Each structure stands twice: as structure tokens, then as C-alpha cells.
PDB file of N, CA and C in Angstrom:
ATOM      1  N   VAL A   1       0.824  -1.185   0.000  1.00 88.00           N
ATOM      2  CA  VAL A   1       0.000   0.000   0.000  1.00 88.00           C
ATOM      3  C   VAL A   1       0.875   1.259   0.000  1.00 88.00           C
ATOM      4  N   LEU A   2       2.051   1.184   0.595  1.00 89.00           N
ATOM      5  CA  LEU A   2       2.923   2.359   0.666  1.00 89.00           C
ATOM      6  C   LEU A   2       3.361   2.850  -0.719  1.00 89.00           C
ATOM      7  N   PRO A   3       3.780   1.980  -1.655  1.00 90.00           N
ATOM      8  CA  PRO A   3       4.128   2.489  -2.989  1.00 90.00           C
ATOM      9  C   PRO A   3       2.947   3.147  -3.700  1.00 90.00           C
ATOM     10  N   LEU A   4       1.754   2.596  -3.511  1.00 91.00           N
ATOM     11  CA  LEU A   4       0.571   3.189  -4.126  1.00 91.00           C
ATOM     12  C   LEU A   4       0.289   4.573  -3.534  1.00 91.00           C
ATOM     13  N   ALA A   5       0.376   4.687  -2.226  1.00 90.00           N
ATOM     14  CA  ALA A   5       0.135   5.976  -1.571  1.00 90.00           C
ATOM     15  C   ALA A   5       1.208   6.997  -1.943  1.00 90.00           C
ATOM     16  N   ALA A   6       2.467   6.568  -2.005  1.00 86.00           N
ATOM     17  CA  ALA A   6       3.543   7.489  -2.376  1.00 86.00           C
ATOM     18  C   ALA A   6       3.401   7.937  -3.831  1.00 86.00           C
ATOM     19  N   GLY A   7       3.036   7.026  -4.719  1.00 85.00           N
ATOM     20  CA  GLY A   7       2.822   7.386  -6.122  1.00 85.00           C
ATOM     21  C   GLY A   7       1.657   8.344  -6.290  1.00 85.00           C
ATOM     22  N   ALA A   8       0.582   8.096  -5.570  1.00 86.00           N
ATOM     23  CA  ALA A   8      -0.574   8.996  -5.648  1.00 86.00           C
ATOM     24  C   ALA A   8      -0.225  10.370  -5.077  1.00 86.00           C
ATOM     25  N   GLY A   9       0.509  10.397  -3.981  1.00 82.00           N
ATOM     26  CA  GLY A   9       0.930  11.676  -3.398  1.00 82.00           C
ATOM     27  C   GLY A   9       1.837  12.452  -4.331  1.00 82.00           C
ATOM     28  N   PHE A  10       2.760  11.768  -4.987  1.00 77.00           N
ATOM     29  CA  PHE A  10       3.656  12.421  -5.934  1.00 77.00           C
ATOM     30  C   PHE A  10       2.872  12.962  -7.130  1.00 77.00           C
ATOM     31  N   ALA A  11       1.917  12.189  -7.628  1.00 79.00           N
ATOM     32  CA  ALA A  11       1.116  12.631  -8.774  1.00 79.00           C
ATOM     33  C   ALA A  11       0.285  13.858  -8.413  1.00 79.00           C
ATOM     34  N   ILE A  12      -0.322  13.846  -7.250  1.00 80.00           N
ATOM     35  CA  ILE A  12      -1.119  14.996  -6.818  1.00 80.00           C
ATOM     36  C   ILE A  12      -0.233  16.215  -6.612  1.00 80.00           C
ATOM     37  N   ALA A  13       0.907  16.018  -5.980  1.00 76.00           N
ATOM     38  CA  ALA A  13       1.815  17.147  -5.735  1.00 76.00           C
ATOM     39  C   ALA A  13       2.368  17.700  -7.041  1.00 76.00           C
ATOM     40  N   GLY A  14       2.668  16.842  -7.991  1.00 73.00           N
ATOM     41  CA  GLY A  14       3.191  17.295  -9.272  1.00 73.00           C
ATOM     42  C   GLY A  14       2.169  18.046 -10.095  1.00 73.00           C
ATOM     43  N   ARG A  15       0.910  17.645 -10.005  1.00 79.00           N
ATOM     44  CA  ARG A  15      -0.142  18.316 -10.778  1.00 79.00           C
ATOM     45  C   ARG A  15      -0.630  19.592 -10.096  1.00 79.00           C
ATOM     46  N   MET A  16      -0.508  19.709  -8.803  1.00 82.00           N
ATOM     47  CA  MET A  16      -1.019  20.871  -8.090  1.00 82.00           C
ATOM     48  C   MET A  16       0.027  21.957  -7.870  1.00 82.00           C
ATOM     49  N   LEU A  17       1.254  21.700  -8.218  1.00 80.00           N
ATOM     50  CA  LEU A  17       2.309  22.681  -7.964  1.00 80.00           C
ATOM     51  C   LEU A  17       2.112  23.944  -8.793  1.00 80.00           C
ATOM     52  N   GLY A  18       1.765  23.818 -10.057  1.00 80.00           N
ATOM     53  CA  GLY A  18       1.562  24.970 -10.928  1.00 80.00           C
ATOM     54  C   GLY A  18       0.446  25.888 -10.462  1.00 80.00           C
ATOM     55  N   PRO A  19      -0.754  25.346 -10.200  1.00 83.00           N
ATOM     56  CA  PRO A  19      -1.824  26.226  -9.711  1.00 83.00           C
ATOM     57  C   PRO A  19      -1.502  26.889  -8.373  1.00 83.00           C
ATOM     58  N   VAL A  20      -0.811  26.195  -7.489  1.00 84.00           N
ATOM     59  CA  VAL A  20      -0.446  26.805  -6.203  1.00 84.00           C
ATOM     60  C   VAL A  20       0.557  27.935  -6.421  1.00 84.00           C
ATOM     61  N   LEU A  21       1.529  27.722  -7.296  1.00 82.00           N
ATOM     62  CA  LEU A  21       2.486  28.784  -7.604  1.00 82.00           C
ATOM     63  C   LEU A  21       1.797  30.000  -8.211  1.00 82.00           C
ATOM     64  N   ASP A  22       0.861  29.762  -9.120  1.00 82.00           N
ATOM     65  CA  ASP A  22       0.115  30.869  -9.720  1.00 82.00           C
ATOM     66  C   ASP A  22      -0.731  31.598  -8.682  1.00 82.00           C
ATOM     67  N   TYR A  23      -1.365  30.866  -7.811  1.00 86.00           N
ATOM     68  CA  TYR A  23      -2.210  31.470  -6.770  1.00 86.00           C
ATOM     69  C   TYR A  23      -1.383  32.369  -5.852  1.00 86.00           C
ATOM     70  N   LEU A  24      -0.221  31.876  -5.439  1.00 84.00           N
ATOM     71  CA  LEU A  24       0.632  32.681  -4.573  1.00 84.00           C
ATOM     72  C   LEU A  24       1.257  33.854  -5.325  1.00 84.00           C
ATOM     73  N   ALA A  25       1.579  33.673  -6.602  1.00 83.00           N
ATOM     74  CA  ALA A  25       2.201  34.744  -7.382  1.00 83.00           C
ATOM     75  C   ALA A  25       1.235  35.899  -7.626  1.00 83.00           C
ATOM     76  N   PHE A  26      -0.046  35.594  -7.751  1.00 84.00           N
ATOM     77  CA  PHE A  26      -1.028  36.648  -7.999  1.00 84.00           C
ATOM     78  C   PHE A  26      -1.645  37.196  -6.720  1.00 84.00           C
ATOM     79  N   GLY A  27      -1.008  36.958  -5.575  1.00 80.00           N
ATOM     80  CA  GLY A  27      -1.413  37.603  -4.332  1.00 80.00           C
ATOM     81  C   GLY A  27      -2.323  36.822  -3.430  1.00 80.00           C
ATOM     82  N   ALA A  28      -2.734  35.624  -3.780  1.00 79.00           N
ATOM     83  CA  ALA A  28      -3.563  34.762  -2.930  1.00 79.00           C
ATOM     84  C   ALA A  28      -4.823  35.482  -2.472  1.00 79.00           C
ATOM     85  N   ASP A  29      -5.477  36.171  -3.397  1.00 81.00           N
ATOM     86  CA  ASP A  29      -6.724  36.901  -3.112  1.00 81.00           C
ATOM     87  C   ASP A  29      -6.564  37.916  -1.989  1.00 81.00           C
ATOM     88  N   GLY A  30      -5.397  38.536  -1.925  1.00 81.00           N
ATOM     89  CA  GLY A  30      -5.164  39.598  -0.945  1.00 81.00           C
ATOM     90  C   GLY A  30      -4.718  39.124   0.419  1.00 81.00           C
ATOM     91  N   ASP A  31      -4.494  37.847   0.602  1.00 82.00           N
ATOM     92  CA  ASP A  31      -4.063  37.319   1.903  1.00 82.00           C
ATOM     93  C   ASP A  31      -2.535  37.340   1.967  1.00 82.00           C
ATOM     94  N   ALA A  32      -1.990  38.432   2.466  1.00 85.00           N
ATOM     95  CA  ALA A  32      -0.534  38.605   2.514  1.00 85.00           C
ATOM     96  C   ALA A  32       0.118  37.637   3.493  1.00 85.00           C
ATOM     97  N   ASP A  33      -0.593  37.281   4.564  1.00 87.00           N
ATOM     98  CA  ASP A  33      -0.033  36.350   5.541  1.00 87.00           C
ATOM     99  C   ASP A  33       0.149  34.967   4.929  1.00 87.00           C
ATOM    100  N   LEU A  34      -0.795  34.543   4.108  1.00 85.00           N
ATOM    101  CA  LEU A  34      -0.685  33.246   3.438  1.00 85.00           C
ATOM    102  C   LEU A  34       0.505  33.232   2.486  1.00 85.00           C
ATOM    103  N   VAL A  35       0.669  34.305   1.731  1.00 84.00           N
ATOM    104  CA  VAL A  35       1.801  34.392   0.809  1.00 84.00           C
ATOM    105  C   VAL A  35       3.109  34.400   1.574  1.00 84.00           C
ATOM    106  N   ARG A  36       3.173  35.152   2.653  1.00 87.00           N
ATOM    107  CA  ARG A  36       4.399  35.249   3.448  1.00 87.00           C
ATOM    108  C   ARG A  36       4.780  33.909   4.054  1.00 87.00           C
ATOM    109  N   ARG A  37       3.802  33.129   4.503  1.00 88.00           N
ATOM    110  CA  ARG A  37       4.097  31.859   5.170  1.00 88.00           C
ATOM    111  C   ARG A  37       4.440  30.737   4.199  1.00 88.00           C
ATOM    112  N   PHE A  38       3.729  30.664   3.077  1.00 87.00           N
ATOM    113  CA  PHE A  38       3.865  29.488   2.225  1.00 87.00           C
ATOM    114  C   PHE A  38       4.694  29.700   0.969  1.00 87.00           C
ATOM    115  N   ASP A  39       4.955  30.929   0.583  1.00 86.00           N
ATOM    116  CA  ASP A  39       5.714  31.159  -0.643  1.00 86.00           C
ATOM    117  C   ASP A  39       7.125  30.571  -0.586  1.00 86.00           C
ATOM    118  N   PRO A  40       7.899  30.750   0.498  1.00 87.00           N
ATOM    119  CA  PRO A  40       9.232  30.125   0.523  1.00 87.00           C
ATOM    120  C   PRO A  40       9.178  28.595   0.484  1.00 87.00           C
ATOM    121  N   LEU A  41       8.201  28.016   1.146  1.00 87.00           N
ATOM    122  CA  LEU A  41       8.070  26.555   1.162  1.00 87.00           C
ATOM    123  C   LEU A  41       7.725  26.015  -0.227  1.00 87.00           C
ATOM    124  N   VAL A  42       6.784  26.653  -0.892  1.00 84.00           N
ATOM    125  CA  VAL A  42       6.375  26.197  -2.219  1.00 84.00           C
ATOM    126  C   VAL A  42       7.502  26.403  -3.227  1.00 84.00           C
ATOM    127  N   LYS A  43       8.250  27.479  -3.085  1.00 82.00           N
ATOM    128  CA  LYS A  43       9.375  27.695  -4.000  1.00 82.00           C
ATOM    129  C   LYS A  43      10.482  26.675  -3.779  1.00 82.00           C
ATOM    130  N   ALA A  44      10.652  26.188  -2.555  1.00 85.00           N
ATOM    131  CA  ALA A  44      11.632  25.129  -2.302  1.00 85.00           C
ATOM    132  C   ALA A  44      11.161  23.802  -2.890  1.00 85.00           C
ATOM    133  N   VAL A  45       9.873  23.520  -2.747  1.00 81.00           N
ATOM    134  CA  VAL A  45       9.316  22.277  -3.296  1.00 81.00           C
ATOM    135  C   VAL A  45       9.373  22.305  -4.815  1.00 81.00           C
ATOM    136  N   ARG A  46       9.301  23.488  -5.400  1.00 78.00           N
ATOM    137  CA  ARG A  46       9.346  23.632  -6.861  1.00 78.00           C
ATOM    138  C   ARG A  46      10.612  23.023  -7.445  1.00 78.00           C
ATOM    139  N   TRP A  47      11.707  23.078  -6.693  1.00 78.00           N
ATOM    140  CA  TRP A  47      12.974  22.525  -7.182  1.00 78.00           C
ATOM    141  C   TRP A  47      13.076  21.024  -6.963  1.00 78.00           C
ATOM    142  N   LEU A  48      12.184  20.456  -6.146  1.00 76.00           N
ATOM    143  CA  LEU A  48      12.227  19.020  -5.885  1.00 76.00           C
ATOM    144  C   LEU A  48      11.262  18.228  -6.758  1.00 76.00           C
ATOM    145  N   LEU A  49      10.132  18.821  -7.108  1.00 74.00           N
ATOM    146  CA  LEU A  49       9.124  18.134  -7.902  1.00 74.00           C
ATOM    147  C   LEU A  49       8.965  18.811  -9.258  1.00 74.00           C
ATOM    148  N   PRO A  50       8.760  18.031 -10.301  1.00 71.00           N
ATOM    149  CA  PRO A  50       8.500  18.670 -11.598  1.00 71.00           C
ATOM    150  C   PRO A  50       7.089  19.238 -11.628  1.00 71.00           C
ATOM    151  N   ASP A  51       6.906  20.322 -12.359  1.00 72.00           N
ATOM    152  CA  ASP A  51       5.598  20.948 -12.489  1.00 72.00           C
ATOM    153  C   ASP A  51       4.880  20.318 -13.675  1.00 72.00           C
ATOM    154  N   LEU A  52       4.196  19.228 -13.437  1.00 73.00           N
ATOM    155  CA  LEU A  52       3.541  18.479 -14.502  1.00 73.00           C
ATOM    156  C   LEU A  52       2.311  19.187 -15.048  1.00 73.00           C
ATOM    157  N   ASP A  53       1.785  20.133 -14.294  1.00 74.00           N
ATOM    158  CA  ASP A  53       0.615  20.863 -14.746  1.00 74.00           C
ATOM    159  C   ASP A  53       0.928  21.740 -15.954  1.00 74.00           C
ATOM    160  N   ARG A  54       2.156  22.178 -16.091  1.00 71.00           N
ATOM    161  CA  ARG A  54       2.544  23.016 -17.228  1.00 71.00           C
ATOM    162  C   ARG A  54       2.541  22.235 -18.542  1.00 71.00           C
ATOM    163  N   LEU A  55       2.605  20.904 -18.470  1.00 70.00           N
ATOM    164  CA  LEU A  55       2.598  20.076 -19.675  1.00 70.00           C
ATOM    165  C   LEU A  55       1.191  19.618 -20.078  1.00 70.00           C
ATOM    166  N   ASP A  56       0.174  20.118 -19.413  1.00 73.00           N
ATOM    167  CA  ASP A  56      -1.201  19.746 -19.715  1.00 73.00           C
ATOM    168  C   ASP A  56      -1.660  20.468 -20.977  1.00 73.00           C
ATOM    169  N   VAL A  57      -1.898  19.729 -22.042  1.00 74.00           N
ATOM    170  CA  VAL A  57      -2.245  20.326 -23.328  1.00 74.00           C
ATOM    171  C   VAL A  57      -3.738  20.288 -23.616  1.00 74.00           C
ATOM    172  N   ARG A  58      -4.547  19.839 -22.683  1.00 79.00           N
ATOM    173  CA  ARG A  58      -5.983  19.722 -22.935  1.00 79.00           C
ATOM    174  C   ARG A  58      -6.664  21.070 -23.108  1.00 79.00           C
ATOM    175  N   LEU A  59      -6.174  22.105 -22.465  1.00 76.00           N
ATOM    176  CA  LEU A  59      -6.837  23.404 -22.534  1.00 76.00           C
ATOM    177  C   LEU A  59      -6.604  24.113 -23.863  1.00 76.00           C
ATOM    178  N   TRP A  60      -5.535  23.790 -24.553  1.00 78.00           N
ATOM    179  CA  TRP A  60      -5.224  24.478 -25.805  1.00 78.00           C
ATOM    180  C   TRP A  60      -6.310  24.263 -26.845  1.00 78.00           C
ATOM    181  N   PRO A  61      -6.635  23.029 -27.219  1.00 83.00           N
ATOM    182  CA  PRO A  61      -7.692  22.873 -28.225  1.00 83.00           C
ATOM    183  C   PRO A  61      -9.092  23.163 -27.669  1.00 83.00           C
ATOM    184  N   LEU A  62      -9.276  22.967 -26.371  1.00 84.00           N
ATOM    185  CA  LEU A  62     -10.597  23.160 -25.790  1.00 84.00           C
ATOM    186  C   LEU A  62     -11.019  24.620 -25.847  1.00 84.00           C
ATOM    187  N   PHE A  63     -10.125  25.519 -25.481  1.00 84.00           N
ATOM    188  CA  PHE A  63     -10.444  26.945 -25.461  1.00 84.00           C
ATOM    189  C   PHE A  63      -9.813  27.719 -26.607  1.00 84.00           C
ATOM    190  N   GLY A  64      -9.063  27.049 -27.461  1.00 84.00           N
ATOM    191  CA  GLY A  64      -8.449  27.714 -28.594  1.00 84.00           C
ATOM    192  C   GLY A  64      -7.337  28.666 -28.213  1.00 84.00           C
ATOM    193  N   THR A  65      -6.681  28.407 -27.120  1.00 82.00           N
ATOM    194  CA  THR A  65      -5.581  29.261 -26.682  1.00 82.00           C
ATOM    195  C   THR A  65      -4.250  28.608 -27.009  1.00 82.00           C
ATOM    196  N   VAL A  66      -3.270  29.438 -27.221  1.00 81.00           N
ATOM    197  CA  VAL A  66      -1.917  28.958 -27.481  1.00 81.00           C
ATOM    198  C   VAL A  66      -1.042  29.436 -26.328  1.00 81.00           C
ATOM    199  N   PRO A  67      -0.339  28.516 -25.662  1.00 78.00           N
ATOM    200  CA  PRO A  67       0.484  28.937 -24.524  1.00 78.00           C
ATOM    201  C   PRO A  67       1.723  29.693 -24.989  1.00 78.00           C
ATOM    202  N   GLU A  68       2.293  30.419 -24.063  1.00 81.00           N
ATOM    203  CA  GLU A  68       3.539  31.120 -24.354  1.00 81.00           C
ATOM    204  C   GLU A  68       4.658  30.102 -24.556  1.00 81.00           C
ATOM    205  N   THR A  69       5.545  30.398 -25.480  1.00 86.00           N
ATOM    206  CA  THR A  69       6.647  29.489 -25.786  1.00 86.00           C
ATOM    207  C   THR A  69       7.566  29.313 -24.593  1.00 86.00           C
ATOM    208  N   SER A  70       7.790  30.366 -23.834  1.00 86.00           N
ATOM    209  CA  SER A  70       8.690  30.268 -22.683  1.00 86.00           C
ATOM    210  C   SER A  70       8.139  29.335 -21.607  1.00 86.00           C
ATOM    211  N   VAL A  71       6.823  29.327 -21.439  1.00 77.00           N
ATOM    212  CA  VAL A  71       6.211  28.432 -20.446  1.00 77.00           C
ATOM    213  C   VAL A  71       6.392  26.979 -20.856  1.00 77.00           C
ATOM    214  N   VAL A  72       6.155  26.694 -22.123  1.00 78.00           N
ATOM    215  CA  VAL A  72       6.282  25.319 -22.613  1.00 78.00           C
ATOM    216  C   VAL A  72       7.741  24.860 -22.559  1.00 78.00           C
ATOM    217  N   LEU A  73       8.658  25.718 -22.981  1.00 86.00           N
ATOM    218  CA  LEU A  73      10.074  25.338 -22.973  1.00 86.00           C
ATOM    219  C   LEU A  73      10.600  25.143 -21.555  1.00 86.00           C
ATOM    220  N   SER A  74      10.193  26.003 -20.627  1.00 81.00           N
ATOM    221  CA  SER A  74      10.659  25.825 -19.248  1.00 81.00           C
ATOM    222  C   SER A  74      10.087  24.559 -18.634  1.00 81.00           C
ATOM    223  N   ALA A  75       8.838  24.228 -18.963  1.00 76.00           N
ATOM    224  CA  ALA A  75       8.248  22.992 -18.448  1.00 76.00           C
ATOM    225  C   ALA A  75       8.940  21.768 -19.034  1.00 76.00           C
ATOM    226  N   LEU A  76       9.227  21.812 -20.324  1.00 82.00           N
ATOM    227  CA  LEU A  76       9.940  20.691 -20.944  1.00 82.00           C
ATOM    228  C   LEU A  76      11.354  20.547 -20.389  1.00 82.00           C
ATOM    229  N   LEU A  77      12.023  21.657 -20.195  1.00 86.00           N
ATOM    230  CA  LEU A  77      13.366  21.620 -19.621  1.00 86.00           C
ATOM    231  C   LEU A  77      13.341  21.051 -18.209  1.00 86.00           C
ATOM    232  N   MET A  78      12.354  21.456 -17.406  1.00 79.00           N
ATOM    233  CA  MET A  78      12.248  20.942 -16.047  1.00 79.00           C
ATOM    234  C   MET A  78      11.966  19.441 -16.060  1.00 79.00           C
ATOM    235  N   ALA A  79      11.063  18.996 -16.936  1.00 79.00           N
ATOM    236  CA  ALA A  79      10.729  17.572 -17.003  1.00 79.00           C
ATOM    237  C   ALA A  79      11.918  16.746 -17.485  1.00 79.00           C
ATOM    238  N   LEU A  80      12.628  17.235 -18.494  1.00 87.00           N
ATOM    239  CA  LEU A  80      13.792  16.505 -19.002  1.00 87.00           C
ATOM    240  C   LEU A  80      14.922  16.450 -17.981  1.00 87.00           C
ATOM    241  N   SER A  81      15.158  17.544 -17.286  1.00 87.00           N
ATOM    242  CA  SER A  81      16.223  17.531 -16.280  1.00 87.00           C
ATOM    243  C   SER A  81      15.857  16.616 -15.114  1.00 87.00           C
ATOM    244  N   TYR A  82      14.588  16.617 -14.711  1.00 83.00           N
ATOM    245  CA  TYR A  82      14.154  15.728 -13.639  1.00 83.00           C
ATOM    246  C   TYR A  82      14.302  14.270 -14.065  1.00 83.00           C
ATOM    247  N   THR A  83      13.946  13.966 -15.310  1.00 88.00           N
ATOM    248  CA  THR A  83      14.114  12.610 -15.836  1.00 88.00           C
ATOM    249  C   THR A  83      15.583  12.219 -15.872  1.00 88.00           C
ATOM    250  N   GLY A  84      16.444  13.129 -16.306  1.00 93.00           N
ATOM    251  CA  GLY A  84      17.878  12.859 -16.330  1.00 93.00           C
ATOM    252  C   GLY A  84      18.448  12.601 -14.953  1.00 93.00           C
ATOM    253  N   ILE A  85      18.019  13.380 -13.978  1.00 91.00           N
ATOM    254  CA  ILE A  85      18.497  13.181 -12.606  1.00 91.00           C
ATOM    255  C   ILE A  85      18.061  11.818 -12.083  1.00 91.00           C
ATOM    256  N   LEU A  86      16.794  11.466 -12.304  1.00 89.00           N
ATOM    257  CA  LEU A  86      16.319  10.165 -11.825  1.00 89.00           C
ATOM    258  C   LEU A  86      17.001   9.004 -12.534  1.00 89.00           C
ATOM    259  N   LEU A  87      17.242   9.127 -13.832  1.00 95.00           N
ATOM    260  CA  LEU A  87      17.967   8.069 -14.545  1.00 95.00           C
ATOM    261  C   LEU A  87      19.407   7.963 -14.047  1.00 95.00           C
ATOM    262  N   GLY A  88      20.028   9.093 -13.778  1.00 95.00           N
ATOM    263  CA  GLY A  88      21.383   9.077 -13.229  1.00 95.00           C
ATOM    264  C   GLY A  88      21.438   8.399 -11.867  1.00 95.00           C
ATOM    265  N   LEU A  89      20.466   8.702 -11.013  1.00 93.00           N
ATOM    266  CA  LEU A  89      20.410   8.047  -9.703  1.00 93.00           C
ATOM    267  C   LEU A  89      20.147   6.551  -9.845  1.00 93.00           C
ATOM    268  N   ALA A  90      19.339   6.159 -10.822  1.00 93.00           N
ATOM    269  CA  ALA A  90      19.081   4.731 -11.051  1.00 93.00           C
ATOM    270  C   ALA A  90      20.340   4.013 -11.516  1.00 93.00           C
ATOM    271  N   VAL A  91      21.115   4.647 -12.390  1.00 93.00           N
ATOM    272  CA  VAL A  91      22.363   4.046 -12.859  1.00 93.00           C
ATOM    273  C   VAL A  91      23.332   3.866 -11.694  1.00 93.00           C
ATOM    274  N   VAL A  92      23.438   4.871 -10.852  1.00 93.00           N
ATOM    275  CA  VAL A  92      24.327   4.775  -9.682  1.00 93.00           C
ATOM    276  C   VAL A  92      23.860   3.664  -8.751  1.00 93.00           C
ATOM    277  N   ALA A  93      22.554   3.573  -8.526  1.00 91.00           N
ATOM    278  CA  ALA A  93      22.029   2.537  -7.631  1.00 91.00           C
ATOM    279  C   ALA A  93      22.276   1.141  -8.190  1.00 91.00           C
ATOM    280  N   PHE A  94      22.091   0.949  -9.489  1.00 90.00           N
ATOM    281  CA  PHE A  94      22.309  -0.377 -10.070  1.00 90.00           C
ATOM    282  C   PHE A  94      23.793  -0.709 -10.191  1.00 90.00           C
ATOM    283  N   ASN A  95      24.649   0.258 -10.341  1.00 90.00           N
ATOM    284  CA  ASN A  95      26.078  -0.013 -10.377  1.00 90.00           C
ATOM    285  C   ASN A  95      26.620  -0.423  -9.007  1.00 90.00           C
ATOM    286  N   ARG A  96      25.989   0.026  -7.959  1.00 87.00           N
ATOM    287  CA  ARG A  96      26.437  -0.328  -6.601  1.00 87.00           C
ATOM    288  C   ARG A  96      25.934  -1.702  -6.183  1.00 87.00           C
ATOM    289  N   ARG A  97      24.871  -2.158  -6.810  1.00 81.00           N
ATOM    290  CA  ARG A  97      24.284  -3.443  -6.442  1.00 81.00           C
ATOM    291  C   ARG A  97      25.139  -4.573  -6.986  1.00 81.00           C
ATOM    292  N   GLN A  98      25.286  -5.611  -6.190  1.00 77.00           N
ATOM    293  CA  GLN A  98      26.100  -6.760  -6.583  1.00 77.00           C
ATOM    294  C   GLN A  98      25.175  -7.886  -7.045  1.00 77.00           C
ATOM    295  N   PHE A  99      25.218  -8.170  -8.336  1.00 71.00           N
ATOM    296  CA  PHE A  99      24.429  -9.268  -8.878  1.00 71.00           C
ATOM    297  C   PHE A  99      25.292 -10.535  -8.837  1.00 71.00           C
ATOM    298  N   VAL A 100      24.761 -11.575  -8.258  1.00 64.00           N
ATOM    299  CA  VAL A 100      25.512 -12.817  -8.113  1.00 64.00           C
ATOM    300  C   VAL A 100      25.137 -13.799  -9.173  1.00 64.00           C
TER     301      VAL A 100
END
């Protein structure tokens, strides 16, 4: 059950990071205390989890909007770098393991 719960938590955190960042960036509906308390924490988590919400392409054809190129490129760069880091850690882990 733990891998399922951890995977679900990671998926939820990865999909909700973008909207939370946007909410805090636009002032959190005037709640300065909320921004002051949670903005540093969310910005730290931003470097640990990829922002998977930025790669959601369903809204483009639905509403006929085209996203900014910088948003798409930064999301792709973040996803690729996160994938590279995880693959690098996997290679290190498998190289340390002794197969008999």
C-alpha cells in the first residue's frame, strides 16, 4: 500500500504545484499572511518536484488558446532535467548493487 500511496501523493503534488504557484504569485486573493508563510516553502518544493501541470495540453484545443513558448520550454526543460536526474540516480544505484 505504501508504494501506491507514495505514487498517488507524488502525482497529486506534481499536478497541483503549478496552480499553487500561480495562486501565490497573484497575491492569494489579498491574503498577505498566506503568501508570506507558504511562498518560501512552495518555491523550495518547486525545485524538488516537476511541475507536470505546465505540460497539460488539454486546454489548448478546448479553449483555442496557445500557450507562451517560454512556459512550454521551461516545463519541458524541467521535465527533461528531472528525468535525467532520476535516470542518473538509477544508474548509480544499479552499479552499486552486486548481482551474483
